[in-house]
XYZ file of N, CA and C in Angstrom:
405
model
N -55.591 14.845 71.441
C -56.586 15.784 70.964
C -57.007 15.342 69.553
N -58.363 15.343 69.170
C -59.057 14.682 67.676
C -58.701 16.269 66.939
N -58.007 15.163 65.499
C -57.762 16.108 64.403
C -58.568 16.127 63.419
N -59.514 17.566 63.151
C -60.373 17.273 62.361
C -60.582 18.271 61.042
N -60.413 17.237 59.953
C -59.967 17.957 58.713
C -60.908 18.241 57.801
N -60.611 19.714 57.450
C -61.428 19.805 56.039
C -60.379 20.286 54.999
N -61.641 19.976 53.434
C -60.545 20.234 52.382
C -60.359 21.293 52.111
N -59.275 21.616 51.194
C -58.912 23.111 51.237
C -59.831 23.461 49.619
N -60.618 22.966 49.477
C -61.700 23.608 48.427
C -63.066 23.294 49.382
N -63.339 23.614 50.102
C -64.544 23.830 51.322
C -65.063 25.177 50.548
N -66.040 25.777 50.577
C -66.341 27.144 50.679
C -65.682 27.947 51.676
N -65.388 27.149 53.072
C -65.627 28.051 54.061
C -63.802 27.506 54.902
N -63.054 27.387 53.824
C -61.846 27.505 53.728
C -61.177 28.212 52.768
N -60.289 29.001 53.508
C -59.468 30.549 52.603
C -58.470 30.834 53.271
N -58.328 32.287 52.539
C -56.605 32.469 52.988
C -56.441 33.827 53.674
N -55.718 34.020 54.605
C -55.842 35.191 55.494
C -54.361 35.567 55.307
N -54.327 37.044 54.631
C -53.240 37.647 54.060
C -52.523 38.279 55.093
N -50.911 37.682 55.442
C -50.308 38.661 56.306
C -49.580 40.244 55.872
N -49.797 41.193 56.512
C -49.732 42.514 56.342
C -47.978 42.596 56.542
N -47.084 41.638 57.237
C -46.081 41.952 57.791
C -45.231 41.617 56.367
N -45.433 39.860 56.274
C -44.546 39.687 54.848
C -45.822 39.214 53.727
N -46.770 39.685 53.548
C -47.385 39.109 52.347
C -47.777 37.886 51.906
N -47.560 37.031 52.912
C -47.699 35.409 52.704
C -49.235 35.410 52.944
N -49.975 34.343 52.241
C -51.121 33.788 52.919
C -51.140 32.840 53.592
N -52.189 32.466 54.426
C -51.963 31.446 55.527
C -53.123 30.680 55.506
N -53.577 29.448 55.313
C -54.565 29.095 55.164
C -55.033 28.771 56.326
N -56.837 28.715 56.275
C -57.476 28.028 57.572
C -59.190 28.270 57.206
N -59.967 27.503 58.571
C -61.163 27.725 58.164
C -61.761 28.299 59.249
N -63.129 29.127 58.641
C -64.105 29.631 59.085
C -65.303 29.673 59.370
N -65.734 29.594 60.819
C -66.823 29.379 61.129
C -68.261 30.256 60.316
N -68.910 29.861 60.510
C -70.145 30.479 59.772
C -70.761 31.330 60.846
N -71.746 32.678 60.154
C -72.459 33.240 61.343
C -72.971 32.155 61.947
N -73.790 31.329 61.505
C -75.090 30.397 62.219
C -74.204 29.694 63.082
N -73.015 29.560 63.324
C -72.685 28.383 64.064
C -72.282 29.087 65.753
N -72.517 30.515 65.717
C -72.629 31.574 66.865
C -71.430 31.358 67.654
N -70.394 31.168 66.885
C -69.048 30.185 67.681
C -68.753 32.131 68.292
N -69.064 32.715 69.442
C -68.836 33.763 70.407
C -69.383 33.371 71.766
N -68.359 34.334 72.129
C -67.174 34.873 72.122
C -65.909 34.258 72.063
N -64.888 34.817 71.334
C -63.676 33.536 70.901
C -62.511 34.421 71.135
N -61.477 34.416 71.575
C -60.244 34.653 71.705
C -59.452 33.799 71.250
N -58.351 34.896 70.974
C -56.881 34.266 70.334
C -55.818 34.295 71.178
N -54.896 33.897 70.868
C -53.618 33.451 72.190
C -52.730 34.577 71.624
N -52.241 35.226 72.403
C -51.224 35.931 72.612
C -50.055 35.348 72.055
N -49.625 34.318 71.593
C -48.307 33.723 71.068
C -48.711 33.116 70.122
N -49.345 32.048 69.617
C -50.021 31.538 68.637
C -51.059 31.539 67.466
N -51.898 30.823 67.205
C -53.270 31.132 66.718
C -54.183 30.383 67.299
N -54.173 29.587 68.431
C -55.327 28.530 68.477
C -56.796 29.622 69.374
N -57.379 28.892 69.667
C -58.590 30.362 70.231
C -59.069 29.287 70.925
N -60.079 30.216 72.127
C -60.971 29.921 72.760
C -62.060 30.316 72.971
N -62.898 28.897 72.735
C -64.459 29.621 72.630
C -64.936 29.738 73.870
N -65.618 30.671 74.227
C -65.933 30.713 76.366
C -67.661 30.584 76.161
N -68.101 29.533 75.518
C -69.615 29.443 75.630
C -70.398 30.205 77.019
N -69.985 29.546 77.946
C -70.436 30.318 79.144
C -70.324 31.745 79.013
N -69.876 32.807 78.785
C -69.674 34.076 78.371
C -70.764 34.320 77.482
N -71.151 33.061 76.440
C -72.352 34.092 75.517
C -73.364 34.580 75.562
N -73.979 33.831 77.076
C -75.258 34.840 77.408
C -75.520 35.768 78.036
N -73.464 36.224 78.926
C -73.801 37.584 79.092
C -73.661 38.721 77.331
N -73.113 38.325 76.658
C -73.023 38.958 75.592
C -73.677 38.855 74.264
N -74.898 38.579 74.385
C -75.415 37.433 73.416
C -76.563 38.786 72.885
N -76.876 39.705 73.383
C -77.856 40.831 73.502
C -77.275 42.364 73.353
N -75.821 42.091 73.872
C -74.648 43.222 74.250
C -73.546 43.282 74.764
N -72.602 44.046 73.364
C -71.184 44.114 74.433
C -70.811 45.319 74.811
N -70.885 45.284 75.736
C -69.839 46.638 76.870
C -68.286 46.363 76.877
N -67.632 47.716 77.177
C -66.619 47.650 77.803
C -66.302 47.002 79.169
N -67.668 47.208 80.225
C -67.644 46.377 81.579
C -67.515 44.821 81.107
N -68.559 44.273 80.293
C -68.337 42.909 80.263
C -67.085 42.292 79.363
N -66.198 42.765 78.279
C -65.022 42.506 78.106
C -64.694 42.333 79.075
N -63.960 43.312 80.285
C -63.376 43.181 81.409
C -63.641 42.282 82.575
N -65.097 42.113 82.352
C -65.449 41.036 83.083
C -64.953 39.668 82.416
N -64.952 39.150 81.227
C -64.658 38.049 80.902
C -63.337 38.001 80.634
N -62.617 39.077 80.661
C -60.746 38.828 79.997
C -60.872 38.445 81.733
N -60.797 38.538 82.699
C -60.229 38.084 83.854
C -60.366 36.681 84.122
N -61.420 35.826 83.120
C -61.543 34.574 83.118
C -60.760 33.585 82.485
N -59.935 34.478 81.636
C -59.382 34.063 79.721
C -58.227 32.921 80.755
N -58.589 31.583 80.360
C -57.426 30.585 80.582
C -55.709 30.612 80.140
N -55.070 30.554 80.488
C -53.631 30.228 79.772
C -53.560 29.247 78.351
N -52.973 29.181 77.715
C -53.052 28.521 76.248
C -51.931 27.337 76.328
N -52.297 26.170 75.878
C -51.154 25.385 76.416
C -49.904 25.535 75.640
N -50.095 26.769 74.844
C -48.305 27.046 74.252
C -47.851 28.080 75.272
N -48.605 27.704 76.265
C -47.340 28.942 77.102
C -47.588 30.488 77.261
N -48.762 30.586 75.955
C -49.022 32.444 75.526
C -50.723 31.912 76.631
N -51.317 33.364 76.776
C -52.966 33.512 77.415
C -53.838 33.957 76.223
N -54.795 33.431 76.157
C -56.091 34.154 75.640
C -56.203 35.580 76.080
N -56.473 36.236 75.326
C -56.473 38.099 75.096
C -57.377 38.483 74.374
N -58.437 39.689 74.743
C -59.329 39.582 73.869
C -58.968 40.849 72.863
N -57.620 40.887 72.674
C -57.064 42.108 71.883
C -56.074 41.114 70.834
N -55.828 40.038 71.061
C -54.637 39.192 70.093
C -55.331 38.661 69.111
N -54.959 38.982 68.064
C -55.599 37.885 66.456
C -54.636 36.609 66.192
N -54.879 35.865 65.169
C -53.995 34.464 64.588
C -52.517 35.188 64.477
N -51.787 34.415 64.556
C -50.503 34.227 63.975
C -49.899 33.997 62.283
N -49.062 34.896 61.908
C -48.849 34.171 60.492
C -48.046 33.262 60.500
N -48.336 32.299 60.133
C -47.438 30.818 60.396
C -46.274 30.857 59.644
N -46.058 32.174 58.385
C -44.398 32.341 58.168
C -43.796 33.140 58.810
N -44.126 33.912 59.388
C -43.166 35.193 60.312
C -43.776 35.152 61.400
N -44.724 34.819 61.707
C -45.292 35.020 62.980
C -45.800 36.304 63.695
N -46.333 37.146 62.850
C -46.383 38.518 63.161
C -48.086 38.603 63.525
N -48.744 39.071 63.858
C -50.092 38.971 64.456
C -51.011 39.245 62.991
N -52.196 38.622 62.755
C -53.064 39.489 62.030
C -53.866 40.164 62.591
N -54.686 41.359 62.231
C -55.285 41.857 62.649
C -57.057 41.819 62.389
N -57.117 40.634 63.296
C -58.664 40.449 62.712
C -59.608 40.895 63.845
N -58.935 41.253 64.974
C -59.637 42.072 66.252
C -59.282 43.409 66.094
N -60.124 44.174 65.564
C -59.912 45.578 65.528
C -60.428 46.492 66.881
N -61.888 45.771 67.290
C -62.287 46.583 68.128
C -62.632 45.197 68.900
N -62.280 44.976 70.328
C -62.763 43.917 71.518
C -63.640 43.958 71.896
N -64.767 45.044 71.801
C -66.027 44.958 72.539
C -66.991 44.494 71.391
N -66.659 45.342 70.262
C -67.525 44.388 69.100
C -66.809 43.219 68.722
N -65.770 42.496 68.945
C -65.547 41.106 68.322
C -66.063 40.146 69.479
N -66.697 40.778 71.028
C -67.428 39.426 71.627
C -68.333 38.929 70.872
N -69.115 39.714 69.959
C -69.964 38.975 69.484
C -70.010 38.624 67.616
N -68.828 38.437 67.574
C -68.051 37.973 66.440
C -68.503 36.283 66.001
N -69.314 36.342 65.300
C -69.319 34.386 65.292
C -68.523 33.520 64.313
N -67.784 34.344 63.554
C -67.096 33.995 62.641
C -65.721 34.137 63.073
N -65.261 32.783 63.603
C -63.882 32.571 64.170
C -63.123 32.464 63.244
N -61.863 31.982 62.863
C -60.978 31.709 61.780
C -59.788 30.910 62.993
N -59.991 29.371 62.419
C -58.711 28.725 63.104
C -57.829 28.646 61.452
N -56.414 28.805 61.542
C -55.672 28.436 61.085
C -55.030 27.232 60.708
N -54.405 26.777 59.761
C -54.261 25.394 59.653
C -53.526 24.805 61.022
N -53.486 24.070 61.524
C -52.328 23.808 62.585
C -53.250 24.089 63.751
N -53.955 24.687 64.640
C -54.756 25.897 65.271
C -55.189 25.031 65.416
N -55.211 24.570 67.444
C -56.623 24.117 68.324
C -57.636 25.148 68.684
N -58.763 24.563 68.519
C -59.972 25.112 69.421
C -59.824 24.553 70.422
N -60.292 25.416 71.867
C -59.826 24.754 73.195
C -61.600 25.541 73.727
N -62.014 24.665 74.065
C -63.481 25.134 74.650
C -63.633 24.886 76.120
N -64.332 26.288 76.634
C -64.657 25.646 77.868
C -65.913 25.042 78.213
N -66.581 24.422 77.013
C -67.713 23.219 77.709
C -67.218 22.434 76.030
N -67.223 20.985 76.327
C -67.377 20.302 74.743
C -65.788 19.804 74.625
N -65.359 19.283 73.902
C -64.028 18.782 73.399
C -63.188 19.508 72.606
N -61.905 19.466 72.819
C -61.295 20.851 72.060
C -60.998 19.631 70.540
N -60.335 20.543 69.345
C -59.614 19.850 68.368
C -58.757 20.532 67.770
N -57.809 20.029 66.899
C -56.802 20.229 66.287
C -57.421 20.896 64.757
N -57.443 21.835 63.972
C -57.992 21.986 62.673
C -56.502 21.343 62.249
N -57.029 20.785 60.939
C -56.275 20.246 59.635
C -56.527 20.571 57.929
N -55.983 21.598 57.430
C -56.949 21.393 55.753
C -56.073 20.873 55.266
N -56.449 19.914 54.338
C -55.801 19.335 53.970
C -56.153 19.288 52.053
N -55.343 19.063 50.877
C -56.025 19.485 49.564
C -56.181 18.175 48.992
């Protein structure tokens, strides 16, 4: 899988504060314009999946029907955990969830993903990658 790095003085690299022990966790973030929705997070990890195919049912509107329609699609994650459209990143010191999905029907159309340092994107059209920041 291609590892692809940005620096950790990017604009659009920061730190996502865990609520459990207080650590920050670094990683980067997609921009609105880059429409990276609908994206899920893994149930065990942080890596996400972007379901391009999904965005033009949701691209106008999200329902509760079409969540449900697309969580029945959500692939397995190759750590073993599934894509969930209720799971946020992982804190990479305790491992306790963040909470950056508050509500699932409004985060389908969320375009501002956040991979974590470490954290594949796994797509279902296009090539997945490894994020890296590196300083």
């Amino acid at each position: 899988m291609e590892i692809v790095e940005y620096e950790g003085s990017l604009q659009w690299v920061g730190n996502l504060h865990c609520p459990s022990c207080q650590q920050d966790n670094i990683g980067w973030r997609s921009s609105g314009m880059s429409e990276a929705f609908p994206h899920f997070y893994c149930s065990q990890c942080s890596n996400v999946y972007l379901n391009r195919e999904a965005q033009e049912l949701v691209y106008y509107g999200a329902t509760p029907e079409l969540l449900a329609q697309i969580a029945t699609t959500l692939p397995a994650c190759p750590c073993g955990g599934h894509f969930t459209p209720t799971a946020g990143p992982k804190c990479r010191w305790c491992h306790h969830e963040i909470p950056l999905v508050r509500n699932p029907v409004q985060h389908l159309q969320n375009p501002n993903m956040v991979l974590l340092n470490g954290a594949c994107l796994i797509r279902d059209k296009g090539e997945s990658y490894q994020v890296r920041i590196i300083n």
